[in-house]
Amino acid sequence: MRPFEYARPDTEAEALEMLNDHGGNTAVLAGGTDLISLMKRELVTPDRVVDLKNVPSLSEIREEDGGVRIGSLVTLDEMQKHPLLNNYQSLRHVIDGIRAIQIQHMGTLGGDLCHLPNCWYFRSGYGLLAIERGVSLVEAGDNRYHAIFGNQGAAKFVSASRFAPGLVAWGARVEVIGPNPQQSESIPLEHFYITPKLSNQGVTVLKPGQLISHIWLPVARQQQSATYEVLQMEGLDWPLAAAASCVEIEGGVVQSAKIVMGHVAPTPIVATAAATILLGNALTVDAANLAADIAVSQATPLSNNGYKVQLARTAVKRSLLKAIGHPEGGI
Amino acid sequence: MLDRKDKNRSGPSFNRRNFLKGSGAAVAATALATSQELAAAQNNNISKITSAEPTTITLNVNGKDYDVTVEPRVTLLEVLRDDLNFTGCKEVDDRGADGADTVLVDGKATLAGSRLAIECVGKTINTVESLRNGDQVDPVVSGFVKHDAMQCGFCTPGFVMATRAFLNEHPKASLEEIRHGLGGNICRCGTYAGITACAMELAQKGGA
């Protein structure tokens, strides 16, 4: 790690002030499970690290506007136990899949949403786009864990967030504060992620000096939700593909549905057409299969990752069935 | 590690390691340079912005306060092992993928290599060394022995601490819950069967 200053604000306003020094070459420290490793590899080299763990307003979970407002510094084990999140099963499924007590204690919701891609070219110092002498290292090299959607541009990594699919399926919004202490905007999480076209662009809309303060979940009426992650290992691992579904069923037919795939593209992918064909019909195994086929029909796999199309397909099908408690939804 | 050697760990006028040797004591509270630093340390307080230079901080490890002079970039694992000689916690993979560096911070299992030492000011840190009290060892430690839950032993302290933390929170855990909870610890020798047997036995007794 390169040397850096360490700042420990007590309030959100103080945090933003501290983030804006050094021309904005600062980093937000939450649980540290990603940032510390990025700084060890010198992939992130801030002049100052702003540790948010002592800002009480960022660690609350409370009811708001009928929904739930979760501070970005809330840890996974706090989310797992919190009664206000009982109706948001798809989030619980993600925490169950993070099979390490250490990461559940350290990891935060905001940290997960801002986790940088695990692309091995990026993590080895070749940048998010991994282009060397005009050649895409991902395209020419080992791309078994890379994108099968949205990979026609320069970016071919997959979005690392494990909560984003479930949260986007629920219609969650994020509160972005900064750069000035008075500035705050609420944006749908669906619009939070971007696919960088240039090497100096990031993976989210966050600008220097900004941070996510809270995540807001809409009221849970009758919706049922689930996340299905395809994990290779029993222990701590990243999903090869994932899907989250949030469906509302009334009178035996689907009234509303949202399906979001994760770890298949540089951003979470909303499978709009797949969700639409479910509307007005019973959610049967056949219907889930059909939706899954449609969800992956536009996939453009790279040379080594064609297998991920089937994994994403299965994840969509099982997330739908898991949401309604059907045995074919798996565990 | 890319640059461990050039890390400036102690101030120029004070060599902590020699001090510890000379004093024969682990507690270095008297080594504080100024009364101002002493006041800050006693309040377990650090200023809101700490420069990138070495700073004296107080860490509470296994029930005792220790003063160390480190840069903000120094991890808790480095301080525990290299400054305070608590060598139970191990570094295997510096990206936090193995769990061998597990310690308890305020009772919660934490990867010491993925946490800055300065983040832990004011917190209670427990390493595997705290599980021994004279001739008495924690039931997790004796359980590891009983179930032959180690081979080379390198991952063992981290596994023991993760097991301790897990059972504290889930005293009646099922086998599946144990396997999930301890999934962040890796043993290259493959002693998982012994470890889960140890955890299961303790869970059946209510997590003692």
XYZ file of C-alpha atoms in Angstrom:
539
model
C 0.000 0.000 0.000
C 1.105 3.529 -0.698
C 0.955 5.985 2.201
C -2.314 7.787 2.783
C -3.961 9.993 5.361
C -6.689 8.455 7.454
C -9.823 10.461 8.190
C -12.560 9.484 10.589
C -15.615 11.738 10.241
C -18.542 11.723 12.673
C -21.213 13.080 10.347
C -22.161 12.768 6.692
C -21.353 16.449 6.086
C -17.925 16.034 7.630
C -17.314 12.938 5.515
C -18.059 14.872 2.326
C -15.757 17.708 3.326
C -12.966 15.238 3.988
C -13.580 13.474 0.674
C -13.205 16.682 -1.284
C -9.677 17.551 -0.192
C -6.658 16.449 -2.241
C -8.523 17.306 -5.431
C -10.884 14.433 -4.729
C -8.157 11.751 -4.828
C -9.709 10.157 -1.785
C -11.338 6.819 -1.103
C -14.327 5.834 0.976
C -13.618 3.046 3.460
C -16.573 0.965 4.609
C -15.969 -2.680 5.536
C -12.646 -2.690 3.704
C -13.001 -6.159 2.212
C -12.489 -4.731 -1.283
C -10.697 -1.399 -0.768
C -7.827 -2.730 1.364
C -7.033 -5.382 -1.194
C -7.242 -2.833 -4.041
C -4.833 -0.571 -2.159
C -2.437 -3.458 -1.469
C -2.322 -4.115 -5.213
C -1.982 -0.339 -5.768
C -4.970 -0.402 -8.101
C -6.454 2.357 -5.970
C -3.967 4.884 -4.619
C -5.788 7.560 -2.655
C -4.096 10.413 -0.812
C -6.673 10.040 1.908
C -8.940 7.246 3.109
C -12.202 8.388 4.709
C -13.476 5.755 7.132
C -17.262 6.027 7.451
C -17.685 3.562 10.313
C -18.175 6.274 12.945
C -21.011 8.076 11.165
C -24.073 6.816 13.084
C -26.651 7.862 10.460
C -25.064 5.496 7.940
C -25.558 2.428 10.123
C -29.312 2.589 10.680
C -32.112 0.479 9.294
C -35.500 2.128 9.631
C -38.941 2.354 8.116
C -39.469 5.261 5.747
C -42.363 6.091 3.420
C -43.672 2.579 4.007
C -40.423 1.148 2.724
C -37.126 0.491 4.454
C -34.132 2.809 4.476
C -30.841 1.012 4.996
C -27.652 2.889 5.799
C -24.837 2.069 3.415
C -22.597 1.022 6.330
C -25.035 -1.608 7.637
C -23.202 -4.923 7.716
C -24.493 -8.151 6.224
C -25.030 -9.830 9.609
C -27.049 -6.822 10.776
C -29.212 -7.105 7.645
C -29.605 -10.836 8.148
C -31.168 -10.403 11.579
C -33.205 -7.263 11.053
C -36.989 -7.777 11.282
C -37.732 -4.918 8.862
C -36.070 -6.945 6.117
C -38.116 -10.114 6.725
C -40.218 -9.543 3.616
C -37.256 -8.981 1.320
C -36.213 -12.612 0.985
C -34.047 -12.080 -2.083
C -31.603 -10.077 0.051
C -31.465 -12.811 2.694
C -30.615 -15.345 -0.026
C -27.567 -13.297 -0.977
C -26.335 -13.174 2.608
C -26.842 -16.943 2.929
C -24.644 -17.348 -0.142
C -21.764 -15.343 1.355
C -20.369 -18.272 3.247
C -17.899 -16.671 5.596
C -18.685 -15.288 9.009
C -15.867 -12.757 8.554
C -17.321 -11.216 5.395
C -20.797 -11.180 6.934
C -19.406 -9.181 9.861
C -17.171 -6.856 7.866
C -19.012 -6.443 4.592
C -21.472 -3.567 4.183
C -24.377 -3.062 1.791
C -22.902 0.132 0.325
C -19.539 -1.577 -0.031
C -21.102 -4.430 -1.967
C -22.857 -2.028 -4.334
C -19.554 -0.251 -5.023
C -17.399 -3.390 -5.177
C -15.106 -3.144 -8.169
C -15.089 -5.954 -10.728
C -13.205 -9.148 -9.952
C -11.948 -9.405 -13.548
C -8.481 -10.873 -13.237
C -7.045 -8.503 -15.817
C -8.318 -5.540 -13.821
C -7.035 -7.025 -10.563
C -3.639 -7.607 -12.194
C -3.278 -3.953 -13.124
C -4.452 -3.850 -16.754
C -7.348 -1.483 -16.043
C -11.076 -2.037 -16.208
C -11.059 -2.301 -19.998
C -7.905 -4.448 -20.071
C -6.734 -3.148 -23.429
C -3.067 -3.402 -24.279
C -1.664 -2.147 -27.597
C -5.177 -1.906 -28.945
C -5.997 -5.533 -28.129
C -8.637 -6.574 -25.619
C -6.880 -8.969 -23.267
C -10.255 -10.389 -22.281
C -11.269 -11.124 -25.841
C -7.913 -12.634 -26.768
C -7.266 -14.319 -23.446
C -9.037 -16.280 -20.730
C -12.554 -14.908 -20.421
C -14.296 -17.776 -18.689
C -15.704 -15.515 -15.950
C -16.453 -12.521 -18.145
C -19.576 -10.979 -19.616
C -22.100 -12.741 -21.826
C -24.227 -9.592 -22.224
C -23.245 -6.007 -22.911
C -19.773 -7.107 -23.967
C -19.697 -5.652 -27.485
C -17.931 -2.492 -26.341
C -14.567 -2.225 -24.647
C -15.790 -3.353 -21.202
C -16.121 -7.093 -20.791
C -15.931 -7.538 -17.013
C -18.953 -8.451 -14.937
C -20.509 -6.276 -12.260
C -19.409 -7.651 -8.891
C -22.299 -6.576 -6.672
C -24.239 -9.472 -5.210
C -27.076 -7.393 -3.797
C -27.682 -5.284 -6.904
C -29.827 -7.866 -8.771
C -32.129 -8.387 -5.785
C -32.316 -4.676 -4.991
C -32.978 -3.658 -8.608
C -35.713 -6.312 -8.819
C -37.327 -4.699 -5.773
C -37.075 -1.247 -7.378
C -34.596 0.026 -4.792
C -33.204 3.533 -4.931
C -29.880 4.812 -3.679
C -29.279 8.149 -2.033
C -26.132 9.700 -3.397
C -24.716 12.588 -1.389
C -22.009 15.097 -2.274
C -19.735 16.499 -3.495
C -21.102 19.472 -1.514
C -22.573 18.713 1.905
C -25.975 20.061 0.814
C -26.188 17.925 -2.307
C -28.258 14.781 -2.226
C -30.150 12.907 -4.896
C -32.172 9.750 -4.942
C -31.607 7.627 -8.028
C -33.016 4.236 -8.993
C -30.312 1.630 -8.427
C -31.112 0.406 -11.931
C -29.535 3.625 -13.245
C -26.601 3.635 -10.851
C -24.323 1.361 -12.865
C -22.661 2.342 -16.118
C -20.586 0.483 -18.663
C -17.355 2.440 -19.097
C -16.308 3.227 -22.648
C -13.039 4.929 -21.740
C -10.328 3.770 -19.385
C -10.803 6.778 -17.092
C -14.465 6.005 -16.444
C -15.754 4.043 -13.477
C -18.484 1.454 -13.099
C -21.069 3.685 -11.417
C -22.431 7.208 -11.772
C -20.592 8.246 -8.592
C -18.331 11.234 -9.157
C -15.293 12.033 -7.009
C -16.447 13.305 -3.629
C -19.780 11.456 -3.770
C -20.910 8.415 -1.852
C -23.995 6.290 -1.288
C -25.472 7.230 2.070
C -28.590 5.041 2.066
C -30.449 2.424 0.113
C -34.212 2.693 0.032
C -36.480 -0.302 -0.533
C -40.131 0.260 -1.525
C -42.879 -1.151 0.642
C -43.215 -4.924 0.444
C -46.860 -5.620 -0.364
C -47.595 -9.104 -1.647
C -44.413 -9.477 -3.656
C -42.382 -12.623 -3.340
C -38.707 -12.483 -4.158
C -35.661 -14.663 -4.470
C -32.058 -14.556 -5.582
C -30.483 -17.623 -7.120
C -26.702 -17.560 -7.381
C -24.769 -20.245 -9.227
C -21.784 -20.893 -6.983
C -19.051 -23.327 -7.886
C -17.586 -23.776 -4.417
C -19.242 -24.554 -1.127
C -17.054 -22.027 0.655
C -16.536 -18.326 -0.003
C -16.809 -17.708 -3.715
C -18.202 -15.321 -6.303
C -21.216 -16.399 -8.358
C -20.645 -17.515 -11.926
C -24.089 -16.150 -12.722
C -27.056 -15.011 -10.669
C -30.614 -13.867 -11.065
C -33.114 -12.197 -8.778
C -36.856 -12.139 -9.241
C -39.597 -10.173 -7.573
C -43.143 -11.229 -8.485
C -46.598 -10.326 -7.312
C -49.233 -13.003 -7.784
C -52.929 -12.410 -7.280
C -55.781 -14.748 -8.178
C -53.279 -17.333 -9.343
C -51.760 -15.111 -12.027
C -48.709 -12.891 -12.140
C -49.625 -9.221 -11.684
C -46.126 -7.818 -11.774
C -42.690 -9.303 -12.285
C -39.146 -8.063 -12.452
C -36.154 -10.254 -13.266
C -32.561 -9.039 -12.964
C -29.444 -10.999 -13.884
C -26.115 -10.451 -12.149
C -22.490 -11.360 -12.913
C -23.291 -11.670 -16.613
C -22.539 -8.133 -17.825
C -20.710 -4.946 -16.783
C -23.977 -3.867 -15.112
C -26.941 -5.776 -13.665
C -29.187 -6.751 -16.581
C -32.950 -6.237 -16.322
C -34.703 -8.961 -18.314
C -37.754 -6.939 -19.326
C -39.114 -9.170 -22.094
C -38.777 -12.273 -19.924
C -40.765 -10.658 -17.109
C -43.428 -9.358 -19.482
C -44.421 -12.774 -20.815
C -45.171 -13.901 -17.274
C -47.852 -11.256 -16.767
C -51.419 -12.520 -16.617
C -50.368 -16.172 -16.487
C -49.791 -18.671 -13.728
C -46.161 -18.980 -12.690
C -45.572 -22.611 -13.604
C -42.338 -24.463 -14.317
C -43.092 -24.119 -18.039
C -43.651 -20.385 -17.688
C -40.390 -20.012 -15.747
C -38.566 -22.015 -18.410
C -39.951 -19.840 -21.154
C -38.995 -16.655 -19.299
C -35.493 -18.045 -18.771
C -35.132 -18.839 -22.479
C -36.155 -15.309 -23.367
C -33.857 -13.787 -20.724
C -30.740 -15.302 -22.295
C -31.822 -15.262 -25.944
C -29.761 -12.146 -26.711
C -26.563 -13.392 -25.021
C -23.278 -12.857 -26.858
C -20.789 -15.134 -25.093
C -17.036 -14.756 -25.560
C -14.681 -17.550 -26.598
C -14.538 -19.354 -23.223
C -17.774 -18.502 -21.471
C -20.604 -19.995 -23.496
C -21.352 -22.181 -20.472
C -22.483 -19.091 -18.583
C -25.516 -18.738 -20.864
C -26.968 -21.943 -19.486
C -26.046 -20.946 -15.932
C -27.798 -17.588 -16.323
C -30.789 -19.336 -17.842
C -30.995 -21.733 -14.914
C -30.545 -18.882 -12.438
C -33.511 -17.002 -13.954
C -35.738 -20.074 -13.903
C -34.816 -21.045 -10.363
C -35.067 -17.526 -8.973
C -38.645 -17.328 -10.244
C -39.581 -20.707 -8.804
C -37.692 -20.096 -5.578
C -39.593 -16.824 -5.094
C -42.913 -18.701 -4.994
C -41.500 -21.564 -2.941
C -41.675 -24.120 -5.762
C -39.404 -27.128 -5.114
C -37.696 -26.717 -8.494
C -36.411 -23.365 -7.259
C -33.654 -25.246 -5.502
C -32.068 -23.939 -2.370
C 3.113 -7.801 -0.129
C 4.450 -5.205 -2.473
C 6.271 -2.932 -0.127
C 6.441 -4.272 3.374
C 10.148 -3.515 3.658
C 9.861 0.200 3.075
C 7.028 0.693 5.497
C 8.050 3.149 8.143
C 6.616 1.472 11.152
C 8.113 3.296 14.109
C 9.200 6.850 14.691
C 12.886 7.708 14.248
C 13.648 8.271 17.919
C 11.866 5.242 19.290
C 12.455 1.651 18.423
C 9.558 -0.300 19.753
C 11.076 -3.728 19.361
C 14.132 -2.845 21.409
C 11.970 -1.152 23.956
C 9.866 -4.248 24.397
C 12.947 -6.402 24.702
C 14.524 -4.030 27.211
C 11.483 -3.628 29.372
C 10.618 -7.293 29.305
C 7.016 -6.244 29.282
C 4.507 -6.168 26.553
C 2.779 -3.047 27.699
C 4.512 -0.039 26.270
C 2.308 2.690 27.669
C 5.241 4.529 29.235
C 6.899 4.979 25.884
C 4.554 7.728 24.862
C 6.508 10.712 23.720
C 4.386 13.595 24.921
C 1.614 14.233 27.396
C -0.566 15.209 24.477
C -0.168 11.782 22.957
C -0.822 10.207 26.324
C -4.105 12.081 26.678
C -5.126 11.055 23.188
C -4.268 7.441 23.854
C -6.081 7.363 27.157
C -9.239 8.633 25.540
C -8.778 5.963 22.909
C -9.119 8.833 20.602
C -7.359 9.801 17.462
C -7.720 13.087 15.710
C -10.214 13.246 12.880
C -7.497 13.368 10.261
C -4.307 11.391 10.819
C -1.388 12.187 8.557
C 0.275 9.516 6.443
C 3.274 9.635 8.800
C 3.759 7.185 11.673
C 1.394 7.972 14.527
C 1.175 6.430 17.967
C -2.111 4.626 18.496
C -3.369 2.458 21.331
C -4.790 -0.956 20.588
C -6.487 -3.144 23.154
C -5.367 -6.697 22.454
C -6.371 -9.624 24.655
C -7.336 -7.283 27.474
C -4.200 -5.116 27.517
C -3.485 -1.746 25.957
C -0.501 -1.544 23.641
C 0.946 1.535 22.020
C 2.295 1.169 18.540
C 3.662 3.761 16.179
C 2.463 2.990 12.695
C 1.398 4.624 9.488
C -2.319 4.508 8.637
C -1.573 2.019 5.837
C -0.376 -0.665 8.253
C -2.904 -3.463 8.707
C -4.033 -4.935 11.996
C -2.439 -8.227 10.967
C 0.954 -6.586 10.488
C 0.761 -4.891 13.881
C -0.344 -8.041 15.679
C 2.342 -10.210 14.129
C 5.263 -7.879 13.559
C 4.917 -5.323 16.342
C 3.151 -7.152 19.144
C 4.358 -10.699 18.479
C 0.882 -12.245 18.428
C 1.932 -14.612 15.682
C -1.098 -16.895 15.958
C -2.895 -15.031 13.179
C -1.328 -15.832 9.827
C -0.985 -14.235 6.447
C -1.744 -16.622 3.609
C -3.385 -14.598 0.882
C -3.316 -10.831 1.234
C -6.692 -10.402 -0.442
C -8.616 -11.852 2.471
C -9.629 -15.059 0.770
C -8.368 -17.599 3.292
C -9.389 -16.662 6.855
C -6.030 -17.554 8.434
C -5.841 -13.963 9.711
C -9.133 -14.172 11.615
C -9.227 -12.346 14.952
C -12.155 -10.986 16.948
C -12.745 -7.239 16.885
C -15.435 -6.283 19.403
C -16.361 -9.960 19.413
C -16.842 -10.213 15.660
C -14.734 -12.418 13.432
C -12.604 -10.060 11.368
C -9.906 -10.547 8.747
C -6.986 -8.722 10.357
C -5.206 -8.420 7.010
C -8.164 -6.569 5.525
C -8.488 -4.059 8.349
C -6.220 -1.123 9.049
C -4.720 -1.064 12.537
C -5.866 2.529 12.942
C -9.480 1.487 12.331
C -9.295 -0.625 15.492
C -8.483 2.187 17.939
C -11.050 2.012 20.727
C -12.042 -1.554 19.903
C -11.428 -4.788 21.747
C -9.189 -7.155 19.807
C -8.846 -10.815 20.670
C -6.351 -13.137 19.051
C -6.056 -16.896 19.379
C -3.584 -16.313 22.211
C -6.512 -15.093 24.342
C -8.073 -18.568 24.316
C -5.482 -19.794 26.782
C -5.656 -18.973 30.446
C -2.803 -20.664 32.311
C -3.322 -24.397 31.797
C -6.910 -23.883 30.690
C -7.739 -23.651 27.020
C -10.992 -22.722 25.339
C -13.235 -25.704 24.465
C -12.731 -24.914 20.767
C -8.994 -25.424 21.169
C -9.357 -28.692 23.075
C -12.038 -29.742 20.586
C -9.592 -29.232 17.702
C -7.120 -31.481 19.513
C -9.727 -34.096 20.349
C -11.024 -34.280 16.773
C -7.585 -34.141 15.198
C -8.677 -31.024 13.335
C -5.241 -29.960 12.149
C -2.396 -31.241 10.110
C 0.263 -28.674 9.274
C -1.494 -26.263 11.632
C -0.968 -23.075 9.651
C -4.658 -22.320 9.127
C -5.604 -23.577 12.591
C -5.510 -20.344 14.655
C -7.714 -18.547 12.119
C -10.051 -21.515 11.979
C -10.213 -21.661 15.775
C -11.103 -17.975 16.004
C -13.717 -18.251 13.257
C -15.199 -21.286 15.026
C -15.206 -19.448 18.354
C -16.941 -16.413 16.839
C -19.390 -18.577 14.955
C -20.390 -20.621 18.016
C -20.731 -17.459 20.107
C -23.370 -16.289 17.664
C -24.906 -19.619 16.703
C -24.523 -21.780 19.814
C -26.921 -24.427 18.486
C -25.885 -24.385 14.842
C -26.625 -27.223 12.444
C -23.963 -28.929 10.360
C -25.043 -26.988 7.294
C -24.884 -23.672 9.150
C -21.417 -24.538 10.433
C -20.186 -25.342 6.938
C -21.570 -22.057 5.643
C -20.301 -19.982 8.541
C -16.784 -21.363 8.287
C -16.646 -21.254 4.484
C -14.250 -18.311 4.563
C -11.467 -20.396 6.073
C -9.337 -22.595 3.882
C -7.248 -25.587 4.975
C -4.926 -26.943 2.295
C -4.405 -30.130 4.300
C -8.146 -30.796 4.170
C -8.917 -31.139 7.861
C -12.478 -29.905 7.412
C -14.065 -33.108 8.707
C -12.319 -32.769 12.079
C -13.142 -29.071 12.310
C -16.833 -29.544 11.589
C -16.912 -32.501 14.019
C -15.444 -30.259 16.712
C -17.915 -27.471 15.969
C -20.840 -29.913 15.856
C -19.938 -31.432 19.215
C -19.765 -27.990 20.804
C -22.999 -26.895 19.101
C -24.755 -29.949 20.543
C -23.559 -28.827 23.974
C -24.854 -25.319 23.353
C -21.730 -23.753 21.944
C -19.471 -23.829 25.028
